[in-house]
Short mmCIF file of C-alpha atoms in Angstrom, two decimals:
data_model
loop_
_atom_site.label_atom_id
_atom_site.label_comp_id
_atom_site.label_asym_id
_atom_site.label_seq_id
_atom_site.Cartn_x
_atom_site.Cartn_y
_atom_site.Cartn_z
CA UNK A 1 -20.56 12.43 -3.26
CA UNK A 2 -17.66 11.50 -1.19
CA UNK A 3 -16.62 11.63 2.25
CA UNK A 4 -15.51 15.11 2.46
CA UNK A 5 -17.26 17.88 4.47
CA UNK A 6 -19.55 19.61 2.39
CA UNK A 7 -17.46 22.98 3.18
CA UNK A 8 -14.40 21.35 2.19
CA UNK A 9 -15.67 20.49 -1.65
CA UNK A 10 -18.32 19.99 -3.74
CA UNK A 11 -17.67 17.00 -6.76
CA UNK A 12 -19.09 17.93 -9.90
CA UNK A 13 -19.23 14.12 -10.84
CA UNK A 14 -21.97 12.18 -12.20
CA UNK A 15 -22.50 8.98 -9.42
CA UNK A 16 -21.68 5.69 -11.34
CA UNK A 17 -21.77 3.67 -7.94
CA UNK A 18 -24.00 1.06 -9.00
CA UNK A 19 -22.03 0.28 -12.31
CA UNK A 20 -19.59 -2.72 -12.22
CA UNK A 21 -16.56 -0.97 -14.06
CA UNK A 22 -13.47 -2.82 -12.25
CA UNK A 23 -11.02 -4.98 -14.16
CA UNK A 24 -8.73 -7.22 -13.02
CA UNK A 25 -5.25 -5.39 -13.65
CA UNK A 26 -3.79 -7.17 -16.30
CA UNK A 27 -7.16 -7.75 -18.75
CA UNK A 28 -7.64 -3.35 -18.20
CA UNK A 29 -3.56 -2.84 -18.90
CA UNK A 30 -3.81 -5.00 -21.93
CA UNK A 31 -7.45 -3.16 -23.18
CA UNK A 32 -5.44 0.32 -22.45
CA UNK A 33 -2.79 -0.73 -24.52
CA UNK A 34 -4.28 -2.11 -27.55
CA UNK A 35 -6.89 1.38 -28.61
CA UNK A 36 -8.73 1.37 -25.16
CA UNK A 37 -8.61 3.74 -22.66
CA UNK A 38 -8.02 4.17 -19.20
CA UNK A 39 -11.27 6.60 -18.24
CA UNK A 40 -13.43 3.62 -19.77
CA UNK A 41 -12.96 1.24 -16.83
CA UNK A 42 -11.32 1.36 -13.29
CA UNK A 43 -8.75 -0.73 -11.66
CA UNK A 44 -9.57 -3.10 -8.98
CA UNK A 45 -8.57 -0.92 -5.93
CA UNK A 46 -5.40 -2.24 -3.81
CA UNK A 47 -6.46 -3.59 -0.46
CA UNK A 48 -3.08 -2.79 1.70
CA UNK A 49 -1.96 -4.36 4.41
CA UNK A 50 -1.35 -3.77 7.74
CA UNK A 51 2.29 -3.14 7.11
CA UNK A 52 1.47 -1.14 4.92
CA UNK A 53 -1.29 1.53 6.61
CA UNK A 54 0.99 1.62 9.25
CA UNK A 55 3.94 3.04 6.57
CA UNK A 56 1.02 5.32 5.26
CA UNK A 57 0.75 6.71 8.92
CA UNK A 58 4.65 6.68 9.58
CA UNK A 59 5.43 8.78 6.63
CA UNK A 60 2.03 11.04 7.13
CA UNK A 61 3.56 11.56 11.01
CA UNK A 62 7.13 12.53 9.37
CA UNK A 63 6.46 14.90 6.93
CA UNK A 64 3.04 16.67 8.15
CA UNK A 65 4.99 19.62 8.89
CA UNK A 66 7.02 19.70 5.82
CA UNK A 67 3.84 19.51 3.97
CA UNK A 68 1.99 22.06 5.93
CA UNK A 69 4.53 24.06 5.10
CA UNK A 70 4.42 23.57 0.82
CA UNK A 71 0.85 23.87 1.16
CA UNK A 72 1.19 26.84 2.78
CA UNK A 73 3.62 28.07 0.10
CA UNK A 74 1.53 27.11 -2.98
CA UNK A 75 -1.29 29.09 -0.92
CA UNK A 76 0.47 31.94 -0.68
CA UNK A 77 1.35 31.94 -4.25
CA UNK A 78 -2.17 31.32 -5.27
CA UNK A 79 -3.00 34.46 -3.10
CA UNK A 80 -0.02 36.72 -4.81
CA UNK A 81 -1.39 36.17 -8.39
CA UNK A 82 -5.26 36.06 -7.56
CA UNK A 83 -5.78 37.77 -4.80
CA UNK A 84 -9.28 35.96 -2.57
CA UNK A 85 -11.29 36.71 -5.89
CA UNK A 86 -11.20 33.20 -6.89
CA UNK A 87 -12.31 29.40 -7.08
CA UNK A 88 -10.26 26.78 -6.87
CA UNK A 89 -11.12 23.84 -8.77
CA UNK A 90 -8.82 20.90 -7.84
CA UNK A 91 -8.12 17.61 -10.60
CA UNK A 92 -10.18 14.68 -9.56
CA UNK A 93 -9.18 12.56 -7.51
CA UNK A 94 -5.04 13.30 -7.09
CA UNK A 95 -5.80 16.81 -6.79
CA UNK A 96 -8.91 17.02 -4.49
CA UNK A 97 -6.73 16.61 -1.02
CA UNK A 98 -4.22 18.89 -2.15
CA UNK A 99 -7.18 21.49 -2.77
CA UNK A 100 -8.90 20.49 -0.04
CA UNK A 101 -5.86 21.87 1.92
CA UNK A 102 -5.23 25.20 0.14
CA UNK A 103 -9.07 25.89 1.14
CA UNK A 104 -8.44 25.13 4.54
CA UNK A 105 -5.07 27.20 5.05
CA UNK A 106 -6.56 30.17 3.59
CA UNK A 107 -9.64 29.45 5.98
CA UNK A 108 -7.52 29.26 8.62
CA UNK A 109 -4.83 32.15 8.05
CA UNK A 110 -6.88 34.57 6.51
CA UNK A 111 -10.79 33.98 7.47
CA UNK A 112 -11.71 33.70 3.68
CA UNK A 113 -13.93 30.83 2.69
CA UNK A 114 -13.06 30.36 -1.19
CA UNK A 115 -15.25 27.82 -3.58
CA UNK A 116 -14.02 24.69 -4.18
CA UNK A 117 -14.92 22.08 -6.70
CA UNK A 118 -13.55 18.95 -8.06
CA UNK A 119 -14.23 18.19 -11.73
CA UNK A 120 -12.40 15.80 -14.21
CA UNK A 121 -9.95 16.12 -16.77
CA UNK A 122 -8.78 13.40 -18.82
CA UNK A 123 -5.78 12.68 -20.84
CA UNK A 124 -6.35 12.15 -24.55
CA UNK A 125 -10.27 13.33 -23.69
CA UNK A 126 -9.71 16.51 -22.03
CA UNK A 127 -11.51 18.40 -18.97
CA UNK A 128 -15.48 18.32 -17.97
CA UNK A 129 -16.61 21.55 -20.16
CA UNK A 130 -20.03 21.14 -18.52
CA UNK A 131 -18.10 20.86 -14.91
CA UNK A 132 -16.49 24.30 -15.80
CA UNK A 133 -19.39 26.37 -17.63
CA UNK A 134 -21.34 25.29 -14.32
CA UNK A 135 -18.53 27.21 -12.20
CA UNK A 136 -18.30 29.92 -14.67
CA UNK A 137 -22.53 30.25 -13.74
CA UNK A 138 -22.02 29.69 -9.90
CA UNK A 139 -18.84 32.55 -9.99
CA UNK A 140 -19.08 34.12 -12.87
CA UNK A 141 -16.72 37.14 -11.48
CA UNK A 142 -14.00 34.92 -9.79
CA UNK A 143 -10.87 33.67 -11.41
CA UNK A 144 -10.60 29.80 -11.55
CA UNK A 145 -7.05 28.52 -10.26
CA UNK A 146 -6.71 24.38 -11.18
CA UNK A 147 -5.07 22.29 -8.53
CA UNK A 148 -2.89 18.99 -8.61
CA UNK A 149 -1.52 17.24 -6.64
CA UNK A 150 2.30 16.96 -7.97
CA UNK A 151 3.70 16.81 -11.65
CA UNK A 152 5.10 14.01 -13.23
CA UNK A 153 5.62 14.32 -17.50
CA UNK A 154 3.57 17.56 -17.24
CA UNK A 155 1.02 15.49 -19.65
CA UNK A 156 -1.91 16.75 -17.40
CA UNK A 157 -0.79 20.69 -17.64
CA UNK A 158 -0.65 19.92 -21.51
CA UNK A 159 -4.38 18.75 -21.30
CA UNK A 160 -5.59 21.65 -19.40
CA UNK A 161 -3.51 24.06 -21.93
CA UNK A 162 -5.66 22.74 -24.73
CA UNK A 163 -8.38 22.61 -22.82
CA UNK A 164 -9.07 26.36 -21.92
CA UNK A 165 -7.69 27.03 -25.24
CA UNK A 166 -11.01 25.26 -26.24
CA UNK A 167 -13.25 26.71 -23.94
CA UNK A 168 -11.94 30.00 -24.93
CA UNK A 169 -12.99 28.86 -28.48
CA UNK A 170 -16.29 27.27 -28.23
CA UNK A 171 -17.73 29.53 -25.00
CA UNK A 172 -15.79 32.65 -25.03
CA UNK A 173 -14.78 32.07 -21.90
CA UNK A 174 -11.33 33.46 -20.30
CA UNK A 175 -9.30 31.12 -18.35
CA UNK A 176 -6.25 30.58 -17.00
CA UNK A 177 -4.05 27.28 -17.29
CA UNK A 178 -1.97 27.64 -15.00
CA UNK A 179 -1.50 24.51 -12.85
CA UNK A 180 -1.13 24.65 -9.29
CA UNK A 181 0.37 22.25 -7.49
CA UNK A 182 1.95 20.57 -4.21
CA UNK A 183 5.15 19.12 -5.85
CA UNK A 184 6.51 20.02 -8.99
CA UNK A 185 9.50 17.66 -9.46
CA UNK A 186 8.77 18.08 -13.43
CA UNK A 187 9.25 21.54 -13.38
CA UNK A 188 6.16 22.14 -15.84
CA UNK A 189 4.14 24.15 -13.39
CA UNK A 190 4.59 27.71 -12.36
CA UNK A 191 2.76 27.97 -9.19
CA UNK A 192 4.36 24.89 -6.20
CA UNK A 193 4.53 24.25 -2.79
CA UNK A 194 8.22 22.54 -3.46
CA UNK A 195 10.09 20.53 -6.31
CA UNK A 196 11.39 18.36 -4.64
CA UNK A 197 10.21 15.04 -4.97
CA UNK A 198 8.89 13.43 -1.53
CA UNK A 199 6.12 11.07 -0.60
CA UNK A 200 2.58 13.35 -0.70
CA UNK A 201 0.92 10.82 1.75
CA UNK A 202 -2.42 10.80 -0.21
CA UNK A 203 -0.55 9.12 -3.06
CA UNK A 204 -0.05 6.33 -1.21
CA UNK A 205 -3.32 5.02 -1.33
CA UNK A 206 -6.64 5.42 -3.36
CA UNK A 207 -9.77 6.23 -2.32
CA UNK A 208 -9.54 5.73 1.34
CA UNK A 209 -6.94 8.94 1.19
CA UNK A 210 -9.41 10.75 -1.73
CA UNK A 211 -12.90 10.86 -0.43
CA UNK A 212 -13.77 7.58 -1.06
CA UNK A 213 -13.96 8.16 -4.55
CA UNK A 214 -12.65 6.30 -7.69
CA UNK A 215 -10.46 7.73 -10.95
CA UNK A 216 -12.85 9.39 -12.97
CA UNK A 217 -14.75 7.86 -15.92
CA UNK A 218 -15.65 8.93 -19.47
CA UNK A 219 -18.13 6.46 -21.64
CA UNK A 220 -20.49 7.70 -24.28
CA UNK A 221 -22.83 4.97 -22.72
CA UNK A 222 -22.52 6.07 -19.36
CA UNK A 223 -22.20 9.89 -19.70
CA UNK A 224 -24.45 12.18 -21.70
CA UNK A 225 -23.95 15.21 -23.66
CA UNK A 226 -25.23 17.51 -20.94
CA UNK A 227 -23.63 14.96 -17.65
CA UNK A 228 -20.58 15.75 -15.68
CA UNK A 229 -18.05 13.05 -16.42
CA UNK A 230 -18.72 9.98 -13.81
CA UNK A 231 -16.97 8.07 -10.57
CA UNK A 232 -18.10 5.72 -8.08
CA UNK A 233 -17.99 6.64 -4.30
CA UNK A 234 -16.99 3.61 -2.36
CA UNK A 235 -19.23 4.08 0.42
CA UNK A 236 -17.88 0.09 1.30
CA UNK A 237 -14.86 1.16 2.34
CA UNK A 238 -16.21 3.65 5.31
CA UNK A 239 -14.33 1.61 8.11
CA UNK A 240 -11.12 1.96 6.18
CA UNK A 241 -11.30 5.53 5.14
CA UNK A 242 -8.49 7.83 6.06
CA UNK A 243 -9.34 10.59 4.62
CA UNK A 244 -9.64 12.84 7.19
CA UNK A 245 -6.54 11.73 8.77
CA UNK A 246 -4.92 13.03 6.44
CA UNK A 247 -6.18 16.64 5.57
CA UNK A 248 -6.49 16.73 9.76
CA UNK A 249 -3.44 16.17 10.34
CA UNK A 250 -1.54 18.20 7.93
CA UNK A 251 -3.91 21.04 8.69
CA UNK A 252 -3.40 21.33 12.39
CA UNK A 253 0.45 22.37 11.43
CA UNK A 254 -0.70 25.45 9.40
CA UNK A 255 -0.50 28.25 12.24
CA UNK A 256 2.71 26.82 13.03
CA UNK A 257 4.29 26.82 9.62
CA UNK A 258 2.75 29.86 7.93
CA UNK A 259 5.24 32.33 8.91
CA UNK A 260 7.89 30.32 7.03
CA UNK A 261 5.22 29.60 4.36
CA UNK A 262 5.04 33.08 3.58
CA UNK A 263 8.62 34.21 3.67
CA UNK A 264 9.01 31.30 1.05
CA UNK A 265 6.48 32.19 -1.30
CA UNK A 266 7.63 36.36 -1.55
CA UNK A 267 11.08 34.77 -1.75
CA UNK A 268 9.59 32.73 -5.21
CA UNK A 269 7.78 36.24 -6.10
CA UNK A 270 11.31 38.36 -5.93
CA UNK A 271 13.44 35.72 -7.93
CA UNK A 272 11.07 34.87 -10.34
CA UNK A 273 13.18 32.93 -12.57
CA UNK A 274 13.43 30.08 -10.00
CA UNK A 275 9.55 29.75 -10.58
CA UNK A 276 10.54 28.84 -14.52
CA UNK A 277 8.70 25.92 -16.47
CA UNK A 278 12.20 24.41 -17.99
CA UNK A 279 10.12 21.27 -18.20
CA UNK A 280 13.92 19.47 -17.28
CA UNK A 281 11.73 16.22 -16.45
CA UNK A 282 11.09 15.47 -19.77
CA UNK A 283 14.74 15.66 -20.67
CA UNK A 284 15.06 13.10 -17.96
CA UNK A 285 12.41 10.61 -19.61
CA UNK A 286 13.90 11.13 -23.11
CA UNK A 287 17.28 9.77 -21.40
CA UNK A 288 15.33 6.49 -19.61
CA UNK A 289 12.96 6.06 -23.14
CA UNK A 290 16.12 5.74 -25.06
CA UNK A 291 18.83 4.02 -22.15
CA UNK A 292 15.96 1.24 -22.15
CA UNK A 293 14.22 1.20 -25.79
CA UNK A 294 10.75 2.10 -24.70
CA UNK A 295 8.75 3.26 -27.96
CA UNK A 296 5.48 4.56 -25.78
CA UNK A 297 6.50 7.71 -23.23
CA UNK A 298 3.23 6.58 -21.71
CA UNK A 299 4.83 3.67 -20.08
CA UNK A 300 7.21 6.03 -18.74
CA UNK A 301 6.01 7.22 -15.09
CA UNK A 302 7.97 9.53 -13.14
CA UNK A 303 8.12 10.47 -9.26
CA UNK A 304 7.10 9.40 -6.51
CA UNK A 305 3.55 9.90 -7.17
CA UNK A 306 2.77 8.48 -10.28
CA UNK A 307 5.22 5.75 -9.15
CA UNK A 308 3.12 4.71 -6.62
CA UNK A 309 0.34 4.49 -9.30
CA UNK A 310 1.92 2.01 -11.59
CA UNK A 311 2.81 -0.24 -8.01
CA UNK A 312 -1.07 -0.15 -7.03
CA UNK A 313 -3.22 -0.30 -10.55
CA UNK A 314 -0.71 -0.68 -13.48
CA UNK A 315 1.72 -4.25 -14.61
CA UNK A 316 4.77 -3.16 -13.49
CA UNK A 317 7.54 -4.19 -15.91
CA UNK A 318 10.86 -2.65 -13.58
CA UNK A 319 11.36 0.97 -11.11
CA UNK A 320 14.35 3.38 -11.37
CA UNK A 321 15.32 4.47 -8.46
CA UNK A 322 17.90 7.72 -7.66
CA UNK A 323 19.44 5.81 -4.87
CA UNK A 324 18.42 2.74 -2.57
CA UNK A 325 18.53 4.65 0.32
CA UNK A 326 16.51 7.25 -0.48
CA UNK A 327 14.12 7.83 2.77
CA UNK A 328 11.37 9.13 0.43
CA UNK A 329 11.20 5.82 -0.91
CA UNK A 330 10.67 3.34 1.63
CA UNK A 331 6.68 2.56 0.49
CA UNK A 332 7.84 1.96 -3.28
CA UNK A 333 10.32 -0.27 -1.86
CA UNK A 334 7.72 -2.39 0.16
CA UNK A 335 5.34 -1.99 -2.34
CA UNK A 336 8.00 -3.66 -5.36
CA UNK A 337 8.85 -5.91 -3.00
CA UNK A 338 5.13 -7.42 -1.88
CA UNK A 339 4.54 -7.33 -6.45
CA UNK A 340 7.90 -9.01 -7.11
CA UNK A 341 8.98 -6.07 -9.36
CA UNK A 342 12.68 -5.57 -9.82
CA UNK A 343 13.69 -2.18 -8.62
CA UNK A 344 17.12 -0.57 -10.36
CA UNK A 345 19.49 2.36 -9.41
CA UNK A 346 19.45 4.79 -12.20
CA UNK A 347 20.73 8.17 -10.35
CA UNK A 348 21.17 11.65 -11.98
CA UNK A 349 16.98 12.12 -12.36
CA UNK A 350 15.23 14.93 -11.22
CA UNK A 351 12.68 12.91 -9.73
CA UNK A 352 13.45 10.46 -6.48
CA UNK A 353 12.32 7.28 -8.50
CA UNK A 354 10.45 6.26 -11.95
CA UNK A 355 7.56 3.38 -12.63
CA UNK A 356 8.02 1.65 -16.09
CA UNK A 357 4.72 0.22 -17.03
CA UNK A 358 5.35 -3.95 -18.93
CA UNK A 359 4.65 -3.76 -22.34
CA UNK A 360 2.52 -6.29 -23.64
CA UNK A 361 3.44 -5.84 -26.86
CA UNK A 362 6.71 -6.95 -26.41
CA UNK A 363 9.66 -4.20 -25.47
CA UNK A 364 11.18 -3.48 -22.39
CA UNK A 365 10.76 -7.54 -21.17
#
């Protein structure tokens, strides 16, 4: 599945392709909040404009370097606490260009070729237990390190917590939670390229950045005891598929920002306390949840990232931004503009910006 090179990663997915599961935004954000749930159906995937792809290439031009260089770090890191004795197994579909990346840069700095699979995990549902005791058969010697993209509540870190808890429980089998990730502007995860929170070009867009594949879905009609949990690959969109744009261009940067990739990532490894989970994000969305009398924290979406989620597949009820000006934010801006959705200074955050999600049950309208 997917428009990734086979050596870059192998989807443990089951193929829905031929299933109609798209909703029109509003009739999926009203099923989600009323006992349904978001793996059951997918969102109608944004068709952006040309204004838009060309911001998507701006920013990728901008900051290839700068991300080069986090991936680098969160490489190194990796690398420091593993050693090459491991597989990396990267959070479909956020996650799969970040480990996609991390694959490569070790590839390319240190000649090792390290396993790399995408499987789902699921909030309120949990992670593919037949996606990891397939792993645990391929590698059964190799320590499995989980990749992200960035961290926004932490809710996904919390999932994978109680998830190898689980596995730990009903397999016997060891492993470790820790998240790693490219941006951790939520300060819940211990192993980061950066926290500070930029535009990740791949969260710009959907599938066309992500292999051409959709969020992953989890229906007792669809999947079986004994499947992998399910997503559609979009092979449609071909023509419009930047995928390896992306992961190309940041990749050509890595010989030129490794040196500074390591010397950041021993730096992280002799102060160790600057690598803390405070989880100070939260504290933030406790602050907005109360300032603006939200009940559900789920309609509470922080940085950049998930930001750009609520603009492309969620009903947008308002966005906090630090600042107006804020560089990093030039696609939310264009983005609340082109969906009419007012956008309000709210400074002091830790992240650059925050989606709130419209209620439809009433608060926060």
């Amino acid at each position: 599945m997917g428009s990734y090179k086979q050596e870059d990663v192998i989807f443990l997915l089951k193929d829905l392709s031929d299933i109609s599961l798209e909703q029109r935004t509003e009739v999926r954000e009203a099923a989600m909040q009323t006992g349904g749930h978001y793996s059951e159906s997918l969102a109608i995937e944004y068709q952006p404009t040309a204004e838009y792809i060309q911001l998507f290439q701006d920013t990728l031009d901008d900051s290839a370097v700068r991300i080069a260089r986090a991936v680098g770090t969160v490489s190194e890191m990796i690398i420091q606490k593993n050693g090459f004795d491991v597989v990396l197994a990267s959070l479909a579909r956020g996650g799969t260009p970040i480990g996609v990346l991390i694959k490569r840069y070790i590839k390319q700095i240190y000649g090792v070729e390290l396993p790399h699979y995408s499987l789902s995990i699921i909030r309120g549902k949990g992670i593919d237990e037949n996606a990891l005791l397939y792993m645990n058969q391929k590698h059964p010697d190799k320590r499995v390190q989980f990749v992200d993209g960035w961290t926004g509540k932490g809710a996904i870190r919390k999932v994978l917590m109680a998830a190898c808890s689980l596995m730990k429980q009903k397999h016997g089998l060891e492993l470790n939670d820790e998240l790693a990730v490219l941006a951790d502007p939520g300060y819940c995860a211990g192993t980061f390229g950066t926290r500070e929170d930029f535009l990740i070009p791949s969260a710009c867009l959907n599938s066309t950045v992500s292999g051409l594949i959709s969020r992953t879905v989890l229906r007792s009609d669809l999947i079986g005891p004994d499947d992998f949990h399910g997503a559609k690959y979009y092979k449609q969109w071909k023509d419009a598929d930047l995928t390896s744009v992306f992961v190309d261009t940041i990749s050509a940067h890595f010989n030129q920002t490794a040196a500074s990739s390591k010397a950041e990532a021993l730096h992280m490894q002799a102060n160790p306390a600057q690598n803390d989970s405070t989880w100070q994000g939260l504290k933030d969305i406790a602050h907005i949840q109360s300032d603006f009398g939200i009940t559900d924290i789920n309609l509470i979406k922080p940085g950049v990232g998930e930001t750009t989620r609520v603009l492309l597949r969620r009903v947008p009820w308002k966005i906090l931004v630090d600042r107006l000006d804020n560089a990093n934010l030039k696609h939310i801006l264009l983005l609340a503009k082109d969906r009419g959705v007012p956008v309000e200074e709210y400074p002091n955050m830790t992240y650059s910006c925050c989606g709130i999600i419209k209620s439809i049950k009433g608060e926060s309208e």
